[in-house]
Tab-separated table of N, CA, C and O in Angstrom:
chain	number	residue	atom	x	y	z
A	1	UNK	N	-29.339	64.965	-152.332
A	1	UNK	CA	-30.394	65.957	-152.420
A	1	UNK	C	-29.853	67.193	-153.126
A	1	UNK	O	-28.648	67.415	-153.248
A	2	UNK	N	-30.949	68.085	-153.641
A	2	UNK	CA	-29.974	69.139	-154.353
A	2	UNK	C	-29.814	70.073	-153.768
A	2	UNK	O	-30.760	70.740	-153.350
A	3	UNK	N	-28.120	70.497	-153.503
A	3	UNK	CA	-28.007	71.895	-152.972
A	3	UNK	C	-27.213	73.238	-154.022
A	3	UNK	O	-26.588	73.177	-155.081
A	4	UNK	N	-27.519	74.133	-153.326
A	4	UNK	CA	-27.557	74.845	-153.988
A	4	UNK	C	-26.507	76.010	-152.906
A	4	UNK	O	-27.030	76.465	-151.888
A	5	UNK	N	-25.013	76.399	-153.274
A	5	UNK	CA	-24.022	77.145	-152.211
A	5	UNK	C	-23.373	77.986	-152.967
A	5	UNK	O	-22.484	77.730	-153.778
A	6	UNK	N	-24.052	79.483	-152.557
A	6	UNK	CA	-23.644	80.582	-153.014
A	6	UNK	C	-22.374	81.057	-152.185
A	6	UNK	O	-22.307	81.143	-150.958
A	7	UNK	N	-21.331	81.360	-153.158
A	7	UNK	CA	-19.994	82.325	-152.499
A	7	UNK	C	-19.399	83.423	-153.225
A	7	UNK	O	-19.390	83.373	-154.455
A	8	UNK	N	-18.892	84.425	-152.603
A	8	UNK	CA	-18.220	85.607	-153.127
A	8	UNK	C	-18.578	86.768	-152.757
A	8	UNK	O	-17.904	87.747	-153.079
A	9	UNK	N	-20.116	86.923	-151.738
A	9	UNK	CA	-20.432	88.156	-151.271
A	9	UNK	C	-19.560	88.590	-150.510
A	9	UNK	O	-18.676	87.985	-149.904
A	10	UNK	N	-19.844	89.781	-150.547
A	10	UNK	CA	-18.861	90.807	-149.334
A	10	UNK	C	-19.296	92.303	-149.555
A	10	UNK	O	-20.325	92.749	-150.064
A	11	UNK	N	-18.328	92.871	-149.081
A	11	UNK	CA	-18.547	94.858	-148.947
A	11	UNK	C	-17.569	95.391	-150.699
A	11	UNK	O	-16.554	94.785	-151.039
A	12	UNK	N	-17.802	95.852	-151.031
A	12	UNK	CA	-17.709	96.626	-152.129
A	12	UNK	C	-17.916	98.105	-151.901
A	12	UNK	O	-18.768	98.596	-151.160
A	13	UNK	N	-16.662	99.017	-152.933
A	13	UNK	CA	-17.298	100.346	-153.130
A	13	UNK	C	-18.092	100.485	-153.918
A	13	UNK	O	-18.082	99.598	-154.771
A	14	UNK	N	-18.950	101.366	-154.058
A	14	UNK	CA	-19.288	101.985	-155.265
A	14	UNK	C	-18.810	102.177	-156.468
A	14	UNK	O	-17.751	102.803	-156.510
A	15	UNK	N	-19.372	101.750	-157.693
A	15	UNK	CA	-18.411	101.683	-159.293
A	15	UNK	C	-17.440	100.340	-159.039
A	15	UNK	O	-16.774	99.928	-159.989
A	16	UNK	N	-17.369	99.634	-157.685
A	16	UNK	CA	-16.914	98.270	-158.038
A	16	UNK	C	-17.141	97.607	-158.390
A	16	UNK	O	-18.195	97.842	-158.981
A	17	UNK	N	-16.582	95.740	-158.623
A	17	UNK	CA	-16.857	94.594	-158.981
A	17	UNK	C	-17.094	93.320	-158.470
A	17	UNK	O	-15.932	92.922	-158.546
A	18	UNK	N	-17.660	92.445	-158.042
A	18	UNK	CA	-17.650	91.397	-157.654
A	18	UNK	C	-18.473	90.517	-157.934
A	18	UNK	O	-19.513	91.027	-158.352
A	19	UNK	N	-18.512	89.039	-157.890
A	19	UNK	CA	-18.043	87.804	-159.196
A	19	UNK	C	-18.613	87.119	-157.623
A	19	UNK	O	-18.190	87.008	-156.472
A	20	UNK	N	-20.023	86.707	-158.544
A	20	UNK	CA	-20.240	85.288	-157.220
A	20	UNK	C	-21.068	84.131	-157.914
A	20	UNK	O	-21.969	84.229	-158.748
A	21	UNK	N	-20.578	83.148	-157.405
A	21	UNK	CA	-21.068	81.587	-157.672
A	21	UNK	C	-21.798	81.017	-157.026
A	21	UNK	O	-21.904	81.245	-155.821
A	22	UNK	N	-22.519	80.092	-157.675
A	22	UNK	CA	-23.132	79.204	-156.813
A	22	UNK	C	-22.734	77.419	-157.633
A	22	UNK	O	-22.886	77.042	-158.795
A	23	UNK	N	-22.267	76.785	-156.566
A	23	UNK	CA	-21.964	75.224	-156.925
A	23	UNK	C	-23.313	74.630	-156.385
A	23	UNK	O	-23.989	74.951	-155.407
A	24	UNK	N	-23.444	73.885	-157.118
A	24	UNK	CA	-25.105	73.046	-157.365
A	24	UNK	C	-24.637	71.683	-157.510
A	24	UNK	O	-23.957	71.203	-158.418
A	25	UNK	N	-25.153	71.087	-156.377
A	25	UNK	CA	-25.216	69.294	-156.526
A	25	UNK	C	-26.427	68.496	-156.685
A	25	UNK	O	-27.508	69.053	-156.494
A	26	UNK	N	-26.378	67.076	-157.058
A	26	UNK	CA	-28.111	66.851	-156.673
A	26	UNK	C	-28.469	66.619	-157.342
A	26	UNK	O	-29.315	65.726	-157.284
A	27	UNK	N	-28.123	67.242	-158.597
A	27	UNK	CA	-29.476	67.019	-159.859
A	27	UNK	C	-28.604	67.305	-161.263
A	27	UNK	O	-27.384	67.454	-161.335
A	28	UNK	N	-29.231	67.327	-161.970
A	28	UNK	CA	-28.888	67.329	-164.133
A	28	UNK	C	-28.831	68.744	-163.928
A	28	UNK	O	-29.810	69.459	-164.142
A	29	UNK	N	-27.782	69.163	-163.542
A	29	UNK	CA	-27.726	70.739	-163.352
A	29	UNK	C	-27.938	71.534	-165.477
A	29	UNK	O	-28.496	72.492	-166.011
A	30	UNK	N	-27.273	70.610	-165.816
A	30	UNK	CA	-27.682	71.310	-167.416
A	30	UNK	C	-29.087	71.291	-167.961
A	30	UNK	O	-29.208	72.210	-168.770
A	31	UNK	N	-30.146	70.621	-167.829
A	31	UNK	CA	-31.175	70.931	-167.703
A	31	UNK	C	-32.308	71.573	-166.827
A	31	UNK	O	-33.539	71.537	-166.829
A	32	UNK	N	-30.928	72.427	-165.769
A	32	UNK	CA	-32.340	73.196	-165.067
A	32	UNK	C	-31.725	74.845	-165.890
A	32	UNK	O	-30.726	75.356	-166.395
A	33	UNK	N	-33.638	75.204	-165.437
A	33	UNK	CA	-33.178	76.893	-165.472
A	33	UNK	C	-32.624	77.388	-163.885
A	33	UNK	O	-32.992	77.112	-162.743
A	34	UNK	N	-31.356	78.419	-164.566
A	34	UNK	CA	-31.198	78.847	-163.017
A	34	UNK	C	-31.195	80.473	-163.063
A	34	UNK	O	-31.257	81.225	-164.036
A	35	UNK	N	-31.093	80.782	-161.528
A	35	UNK	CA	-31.071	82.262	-161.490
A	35	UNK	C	-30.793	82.934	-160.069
A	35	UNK	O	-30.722	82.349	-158.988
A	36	UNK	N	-30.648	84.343	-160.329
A	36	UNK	CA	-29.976	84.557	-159.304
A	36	UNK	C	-30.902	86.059	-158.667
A	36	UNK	O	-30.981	87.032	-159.417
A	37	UNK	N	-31.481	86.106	-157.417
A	37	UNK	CA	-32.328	86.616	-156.824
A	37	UNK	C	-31.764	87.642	-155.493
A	37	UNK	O	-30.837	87.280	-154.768
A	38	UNK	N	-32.295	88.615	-155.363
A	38	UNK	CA	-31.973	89.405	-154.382
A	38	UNK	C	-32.837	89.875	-153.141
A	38	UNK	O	-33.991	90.222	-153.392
A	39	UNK	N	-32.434	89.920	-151.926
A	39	UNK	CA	-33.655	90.605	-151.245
A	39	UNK	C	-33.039	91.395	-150.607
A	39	UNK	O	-32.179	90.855	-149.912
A	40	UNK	N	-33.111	92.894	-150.490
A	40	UNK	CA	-32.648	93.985	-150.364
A	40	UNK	C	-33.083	93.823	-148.647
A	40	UNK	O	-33.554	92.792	-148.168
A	41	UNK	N	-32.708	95.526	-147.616
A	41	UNK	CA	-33.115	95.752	-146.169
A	41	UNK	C	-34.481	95.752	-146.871
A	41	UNK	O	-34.637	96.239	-147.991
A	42	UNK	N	-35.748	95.017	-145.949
A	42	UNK	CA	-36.850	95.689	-146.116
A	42	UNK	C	-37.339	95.432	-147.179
A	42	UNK	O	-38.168	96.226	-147.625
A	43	UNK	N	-37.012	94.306	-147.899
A	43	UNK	CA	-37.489	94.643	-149.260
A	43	UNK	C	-37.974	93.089	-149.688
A	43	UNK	O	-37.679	92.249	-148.838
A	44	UNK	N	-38.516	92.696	-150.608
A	44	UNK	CA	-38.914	91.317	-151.125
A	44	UNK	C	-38.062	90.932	-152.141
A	44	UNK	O	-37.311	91.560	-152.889
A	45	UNK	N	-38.465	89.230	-151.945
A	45	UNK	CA	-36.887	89.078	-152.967
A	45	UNK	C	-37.452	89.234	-154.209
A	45	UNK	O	-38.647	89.013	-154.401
A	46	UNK	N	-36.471	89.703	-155.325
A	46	UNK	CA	-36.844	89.995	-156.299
A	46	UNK	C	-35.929	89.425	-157.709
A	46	UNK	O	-34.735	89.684	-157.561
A	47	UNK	N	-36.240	88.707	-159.041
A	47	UNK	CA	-35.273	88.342	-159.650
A	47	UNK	C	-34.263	89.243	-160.287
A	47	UNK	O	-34.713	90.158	-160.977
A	48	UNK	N	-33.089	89.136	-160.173
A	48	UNK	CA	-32.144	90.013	-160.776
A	48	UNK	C	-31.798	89.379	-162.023
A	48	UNK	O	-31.965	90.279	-162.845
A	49	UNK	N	-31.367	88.227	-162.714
A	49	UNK	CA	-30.769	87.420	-163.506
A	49	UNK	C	-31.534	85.777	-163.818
A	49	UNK	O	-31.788	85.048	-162.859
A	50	UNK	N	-31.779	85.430	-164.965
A	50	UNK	CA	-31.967	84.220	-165.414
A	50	UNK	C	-30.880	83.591	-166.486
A	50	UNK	O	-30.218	84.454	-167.063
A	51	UNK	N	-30.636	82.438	-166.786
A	51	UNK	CA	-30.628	81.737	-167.639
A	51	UNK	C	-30.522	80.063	-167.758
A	51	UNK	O	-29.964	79.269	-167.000
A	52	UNK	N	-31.070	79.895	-168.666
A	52	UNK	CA	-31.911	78.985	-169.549
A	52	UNK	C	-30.953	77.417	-169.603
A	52	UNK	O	-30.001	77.164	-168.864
A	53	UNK	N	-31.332	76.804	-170.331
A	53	UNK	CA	-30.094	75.642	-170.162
A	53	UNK	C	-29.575	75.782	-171.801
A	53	UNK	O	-28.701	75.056	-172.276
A	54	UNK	N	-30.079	76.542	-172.339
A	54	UNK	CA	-29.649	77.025	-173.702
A	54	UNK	C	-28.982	78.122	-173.636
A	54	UNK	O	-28.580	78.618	-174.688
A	55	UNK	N	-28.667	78.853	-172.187
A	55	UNK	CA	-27.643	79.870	-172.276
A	55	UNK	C	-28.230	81.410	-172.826
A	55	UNK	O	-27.483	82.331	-173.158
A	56	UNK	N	-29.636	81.464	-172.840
A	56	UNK	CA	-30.574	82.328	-172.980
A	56	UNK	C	-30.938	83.176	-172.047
A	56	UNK	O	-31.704	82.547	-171.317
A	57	UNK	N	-30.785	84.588	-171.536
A	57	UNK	CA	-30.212	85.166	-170.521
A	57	UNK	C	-31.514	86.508	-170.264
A	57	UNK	O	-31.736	87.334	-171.149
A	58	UNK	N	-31.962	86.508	-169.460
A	58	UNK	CA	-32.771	87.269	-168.688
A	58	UNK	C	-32.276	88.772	-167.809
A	58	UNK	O	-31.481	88.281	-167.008
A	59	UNK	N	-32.284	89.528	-167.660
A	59	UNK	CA	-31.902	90.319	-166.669
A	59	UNK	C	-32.942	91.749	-166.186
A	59	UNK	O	-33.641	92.420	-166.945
A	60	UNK	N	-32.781	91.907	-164.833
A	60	UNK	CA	-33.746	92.774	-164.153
A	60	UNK	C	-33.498	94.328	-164.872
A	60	UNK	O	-32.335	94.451	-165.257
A	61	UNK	N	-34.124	95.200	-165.055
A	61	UNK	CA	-33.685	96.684	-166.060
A	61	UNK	C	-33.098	96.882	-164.964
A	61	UNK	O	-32.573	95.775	-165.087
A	62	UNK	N	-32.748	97.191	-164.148
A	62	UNK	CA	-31.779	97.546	-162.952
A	62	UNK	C	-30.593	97.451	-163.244
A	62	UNK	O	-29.823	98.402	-163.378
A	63	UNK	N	-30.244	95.918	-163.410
A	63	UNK	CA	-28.936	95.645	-163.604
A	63	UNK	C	-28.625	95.302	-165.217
A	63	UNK	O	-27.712	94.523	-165.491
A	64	UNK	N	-29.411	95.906	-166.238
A	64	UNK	CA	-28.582	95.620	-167.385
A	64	UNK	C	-27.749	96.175	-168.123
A	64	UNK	O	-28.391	97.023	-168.743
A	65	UNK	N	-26.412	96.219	-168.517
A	65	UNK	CA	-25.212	96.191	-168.587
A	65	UNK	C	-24.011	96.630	-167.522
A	65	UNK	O	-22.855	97.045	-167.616
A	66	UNK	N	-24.881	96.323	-166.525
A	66	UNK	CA	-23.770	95.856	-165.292
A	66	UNK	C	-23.371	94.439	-164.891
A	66	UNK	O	-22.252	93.931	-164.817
A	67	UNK	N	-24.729	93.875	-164.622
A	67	UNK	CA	-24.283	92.631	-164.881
A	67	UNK	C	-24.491	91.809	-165.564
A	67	UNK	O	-25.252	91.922	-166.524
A	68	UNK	N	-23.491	90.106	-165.071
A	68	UNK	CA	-23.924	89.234	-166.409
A	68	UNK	C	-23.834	87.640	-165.546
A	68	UNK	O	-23.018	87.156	-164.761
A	69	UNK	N	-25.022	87.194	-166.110
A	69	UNK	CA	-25.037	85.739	-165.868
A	69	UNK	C	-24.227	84.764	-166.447
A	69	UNK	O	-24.145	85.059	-167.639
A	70	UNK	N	-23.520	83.650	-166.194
A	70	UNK	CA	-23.513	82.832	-166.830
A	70	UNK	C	-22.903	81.114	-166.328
A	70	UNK	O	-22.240	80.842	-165.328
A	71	UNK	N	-23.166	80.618	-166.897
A	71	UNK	CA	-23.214	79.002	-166.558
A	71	UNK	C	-22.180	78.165	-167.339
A	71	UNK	O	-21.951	78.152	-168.549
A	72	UNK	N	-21.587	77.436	-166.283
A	72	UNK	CA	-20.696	76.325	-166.408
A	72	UNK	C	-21.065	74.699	-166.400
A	72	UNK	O	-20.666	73.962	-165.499
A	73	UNK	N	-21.627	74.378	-167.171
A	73	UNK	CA	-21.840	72.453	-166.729
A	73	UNK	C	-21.189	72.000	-166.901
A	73	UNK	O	-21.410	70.839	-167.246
A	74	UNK	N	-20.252	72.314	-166.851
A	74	UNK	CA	-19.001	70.947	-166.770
A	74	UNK	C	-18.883	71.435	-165.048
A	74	UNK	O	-18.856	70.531	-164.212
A	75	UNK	N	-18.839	72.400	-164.745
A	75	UNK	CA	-18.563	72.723	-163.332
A	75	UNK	C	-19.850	72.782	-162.239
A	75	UNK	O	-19.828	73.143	-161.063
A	76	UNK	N	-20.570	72.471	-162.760
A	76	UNK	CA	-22.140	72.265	-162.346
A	76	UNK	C	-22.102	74.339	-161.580
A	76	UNK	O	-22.478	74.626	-160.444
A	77	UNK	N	-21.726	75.055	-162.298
A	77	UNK	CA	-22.026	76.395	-161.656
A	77	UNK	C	-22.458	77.356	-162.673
A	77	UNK	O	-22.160	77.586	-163.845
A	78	UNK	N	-23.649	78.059	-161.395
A	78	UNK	CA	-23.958	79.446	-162.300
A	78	UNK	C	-22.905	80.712	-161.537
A	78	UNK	O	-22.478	80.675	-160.382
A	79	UNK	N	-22.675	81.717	-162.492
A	79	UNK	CA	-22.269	83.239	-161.758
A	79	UNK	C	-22.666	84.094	-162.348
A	79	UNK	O	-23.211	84.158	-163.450
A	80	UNK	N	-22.287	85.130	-161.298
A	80	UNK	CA	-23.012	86.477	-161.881
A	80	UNK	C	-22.333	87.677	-161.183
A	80	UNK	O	-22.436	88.304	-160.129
A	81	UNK	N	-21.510	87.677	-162.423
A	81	UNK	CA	-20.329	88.863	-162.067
A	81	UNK	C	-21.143	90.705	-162.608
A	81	UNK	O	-21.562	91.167	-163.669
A	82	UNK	N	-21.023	91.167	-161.351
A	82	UNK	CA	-21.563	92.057	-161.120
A	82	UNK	C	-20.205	93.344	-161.341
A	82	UNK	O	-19.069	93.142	-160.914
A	83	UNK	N	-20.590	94.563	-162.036
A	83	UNK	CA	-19.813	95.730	-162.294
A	83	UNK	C	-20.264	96.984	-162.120
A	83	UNK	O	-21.435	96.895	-162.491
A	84	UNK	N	-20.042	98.316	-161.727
A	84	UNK	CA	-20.333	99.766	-161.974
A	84	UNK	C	-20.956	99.162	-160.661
A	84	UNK	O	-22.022	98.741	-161.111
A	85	UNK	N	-20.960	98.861	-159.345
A	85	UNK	CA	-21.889	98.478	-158.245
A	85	UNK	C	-22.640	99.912	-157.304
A	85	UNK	O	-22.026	100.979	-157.327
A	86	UNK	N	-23.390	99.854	-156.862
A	86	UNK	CA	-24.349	100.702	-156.583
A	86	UNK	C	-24.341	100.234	-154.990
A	86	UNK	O	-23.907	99.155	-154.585
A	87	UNK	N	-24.863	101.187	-154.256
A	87	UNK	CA	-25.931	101.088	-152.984
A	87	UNK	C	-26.875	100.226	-153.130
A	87	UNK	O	-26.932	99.153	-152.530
A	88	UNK	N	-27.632	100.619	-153.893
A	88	UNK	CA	-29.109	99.892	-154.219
A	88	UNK	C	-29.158	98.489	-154.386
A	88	UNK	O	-30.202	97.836	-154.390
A	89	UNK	N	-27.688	97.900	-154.563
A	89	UNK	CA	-27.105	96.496	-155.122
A	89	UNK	C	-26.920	95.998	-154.061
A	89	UNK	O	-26.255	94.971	-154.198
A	90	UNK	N	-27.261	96.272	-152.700
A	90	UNK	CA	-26.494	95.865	-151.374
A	90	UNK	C	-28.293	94.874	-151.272
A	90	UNK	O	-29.429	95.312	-151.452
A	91	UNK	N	-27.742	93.263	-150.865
A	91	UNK	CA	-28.880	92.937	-150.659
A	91	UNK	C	-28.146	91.173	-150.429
A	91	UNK	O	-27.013	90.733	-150.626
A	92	UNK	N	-29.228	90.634	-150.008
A	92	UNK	CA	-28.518	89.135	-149.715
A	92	UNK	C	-28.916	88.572	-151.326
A	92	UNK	O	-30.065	88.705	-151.747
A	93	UNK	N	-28.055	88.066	-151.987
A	93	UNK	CA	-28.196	86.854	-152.853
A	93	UNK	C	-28.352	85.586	-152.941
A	93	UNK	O	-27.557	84.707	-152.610
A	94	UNK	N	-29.582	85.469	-153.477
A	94	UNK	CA	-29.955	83.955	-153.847
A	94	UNK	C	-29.874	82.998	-154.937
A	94	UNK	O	-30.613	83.319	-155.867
A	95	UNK	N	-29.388	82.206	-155.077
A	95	UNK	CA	-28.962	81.432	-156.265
A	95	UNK	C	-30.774	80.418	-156.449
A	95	UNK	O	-31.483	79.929	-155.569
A	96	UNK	N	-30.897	80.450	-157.480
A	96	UNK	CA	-32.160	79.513	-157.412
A	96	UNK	C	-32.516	78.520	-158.700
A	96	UNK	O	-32.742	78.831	-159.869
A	97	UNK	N	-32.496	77.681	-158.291
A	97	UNK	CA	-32.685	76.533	-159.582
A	97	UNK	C	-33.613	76.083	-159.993
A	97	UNK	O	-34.134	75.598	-158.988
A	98	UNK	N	-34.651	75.747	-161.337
A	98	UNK	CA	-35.836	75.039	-161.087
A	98	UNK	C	-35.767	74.261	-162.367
A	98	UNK	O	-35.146	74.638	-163.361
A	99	UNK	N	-36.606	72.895	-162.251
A	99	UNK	CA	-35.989	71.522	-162.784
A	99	UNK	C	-37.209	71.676	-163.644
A	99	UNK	O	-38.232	72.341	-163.479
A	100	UNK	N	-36.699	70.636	-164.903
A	100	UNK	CA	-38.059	71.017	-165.852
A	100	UNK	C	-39.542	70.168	-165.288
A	100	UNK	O	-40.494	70.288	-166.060
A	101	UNK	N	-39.663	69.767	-164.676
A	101	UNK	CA	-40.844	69.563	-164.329
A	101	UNK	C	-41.520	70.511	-163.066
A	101	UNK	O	-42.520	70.223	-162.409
A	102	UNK	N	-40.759	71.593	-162.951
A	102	UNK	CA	-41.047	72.932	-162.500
A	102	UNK	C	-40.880	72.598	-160.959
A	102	UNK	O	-41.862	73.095	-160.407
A	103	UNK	N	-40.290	72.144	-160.271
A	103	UNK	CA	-39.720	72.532	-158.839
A	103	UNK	C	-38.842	73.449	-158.848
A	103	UNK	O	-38.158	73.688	-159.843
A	104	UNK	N	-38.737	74.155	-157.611
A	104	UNK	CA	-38.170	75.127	-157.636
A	104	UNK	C	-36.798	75.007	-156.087
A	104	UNK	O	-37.160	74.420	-155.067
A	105	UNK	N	-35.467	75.569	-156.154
A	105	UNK	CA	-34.872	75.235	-155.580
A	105	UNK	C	-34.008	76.264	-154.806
A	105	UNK	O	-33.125	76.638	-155.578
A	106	UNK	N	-33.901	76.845	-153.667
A	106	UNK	CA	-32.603	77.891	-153.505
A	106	UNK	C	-31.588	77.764	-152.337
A	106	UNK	O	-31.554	76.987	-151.382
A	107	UNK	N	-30.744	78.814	-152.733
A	107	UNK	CA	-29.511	78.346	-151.993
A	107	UNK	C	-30.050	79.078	-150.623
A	107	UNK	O	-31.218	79.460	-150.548
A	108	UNK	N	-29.099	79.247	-149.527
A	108	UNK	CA	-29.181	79.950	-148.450
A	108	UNK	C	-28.619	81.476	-148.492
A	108	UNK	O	-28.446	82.196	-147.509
A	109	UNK	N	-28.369	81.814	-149.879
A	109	UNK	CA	-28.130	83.114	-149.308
A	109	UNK	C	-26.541	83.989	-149.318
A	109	UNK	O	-25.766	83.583	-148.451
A	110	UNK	N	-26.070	85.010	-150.121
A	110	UNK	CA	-24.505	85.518	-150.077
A	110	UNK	C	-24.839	87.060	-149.738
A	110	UNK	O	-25.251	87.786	-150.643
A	111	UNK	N	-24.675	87.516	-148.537
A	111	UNK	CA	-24.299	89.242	-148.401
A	111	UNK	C	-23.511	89.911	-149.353
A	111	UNK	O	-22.309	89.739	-149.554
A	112	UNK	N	-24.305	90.719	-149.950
A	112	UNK	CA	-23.222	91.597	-150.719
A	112	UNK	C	-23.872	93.340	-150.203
A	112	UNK	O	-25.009	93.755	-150.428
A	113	UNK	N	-22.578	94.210	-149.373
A	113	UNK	CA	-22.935	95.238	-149.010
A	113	UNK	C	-22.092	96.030	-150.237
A	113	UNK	O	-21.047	95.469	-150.568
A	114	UNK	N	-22.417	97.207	-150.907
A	114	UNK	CA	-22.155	98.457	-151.404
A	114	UNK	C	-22.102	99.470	-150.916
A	114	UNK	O	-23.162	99.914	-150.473
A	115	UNK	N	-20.901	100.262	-150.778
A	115	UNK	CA	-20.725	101.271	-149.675
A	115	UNK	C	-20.680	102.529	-150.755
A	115	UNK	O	-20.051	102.546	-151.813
A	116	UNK	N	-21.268	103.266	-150.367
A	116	UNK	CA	-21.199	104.821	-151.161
A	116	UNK	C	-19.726	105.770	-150.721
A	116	UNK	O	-19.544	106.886	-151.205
């Protein structure tokens, strides 16, 4: 079945860095689109990052040129190494996959807190 296992969250300062993955089993991981989603305290999840199976790259105005998506198929993984980190960046992460006949797929979830 396809899963989808996000790792690398944690506590961060402010103006830091941190680099998280998600390993994806299950499926033709090079033909899905994937992406990576946030849901803040209180807040709805919202997309932060896409890309494409052409390596065609999406990002929320929030996070653009802080962070960056990108994908491995030989390693069946997406990441999304995050930089200059914020407060506002503190939120659980979701890795999410969807197959071309449009199902949609997500992981369970990586804490990432930002401390001011």
């Amino acid at each position: 079945q396809v899963q989808l296992v996000e790792s690398g969250g944690g506590l961060v300062q402010a103006g830091g860095s941190l680099s998280l993955s998600c390993a994806a089993s299950g499926f033709a991981f090079k033909s899905y689109f994937m992406g990576w989603f946030r849901q803040g305290p209180g807040k709805e999840r919202d997309l932060v990052a896409t890309i494409t199976s052409f390596d065609v790259t999406n990002y929320e105005d929030a996070v653009k040129g802080r962070f960056t998506i990108a994908r491995d198929n030989a390693k069946n993984t997406v990441y999304l190494q995050m930089t200059d980190m914020k407060p506002a960046d503190t939120a659980v992460y979701y890795c999410y996959a969807n197959s071309p006949s449009g199902l949609d797929y997500w992981g369970k979830g990586t804490l990432v807190v930002v401390s001011s």
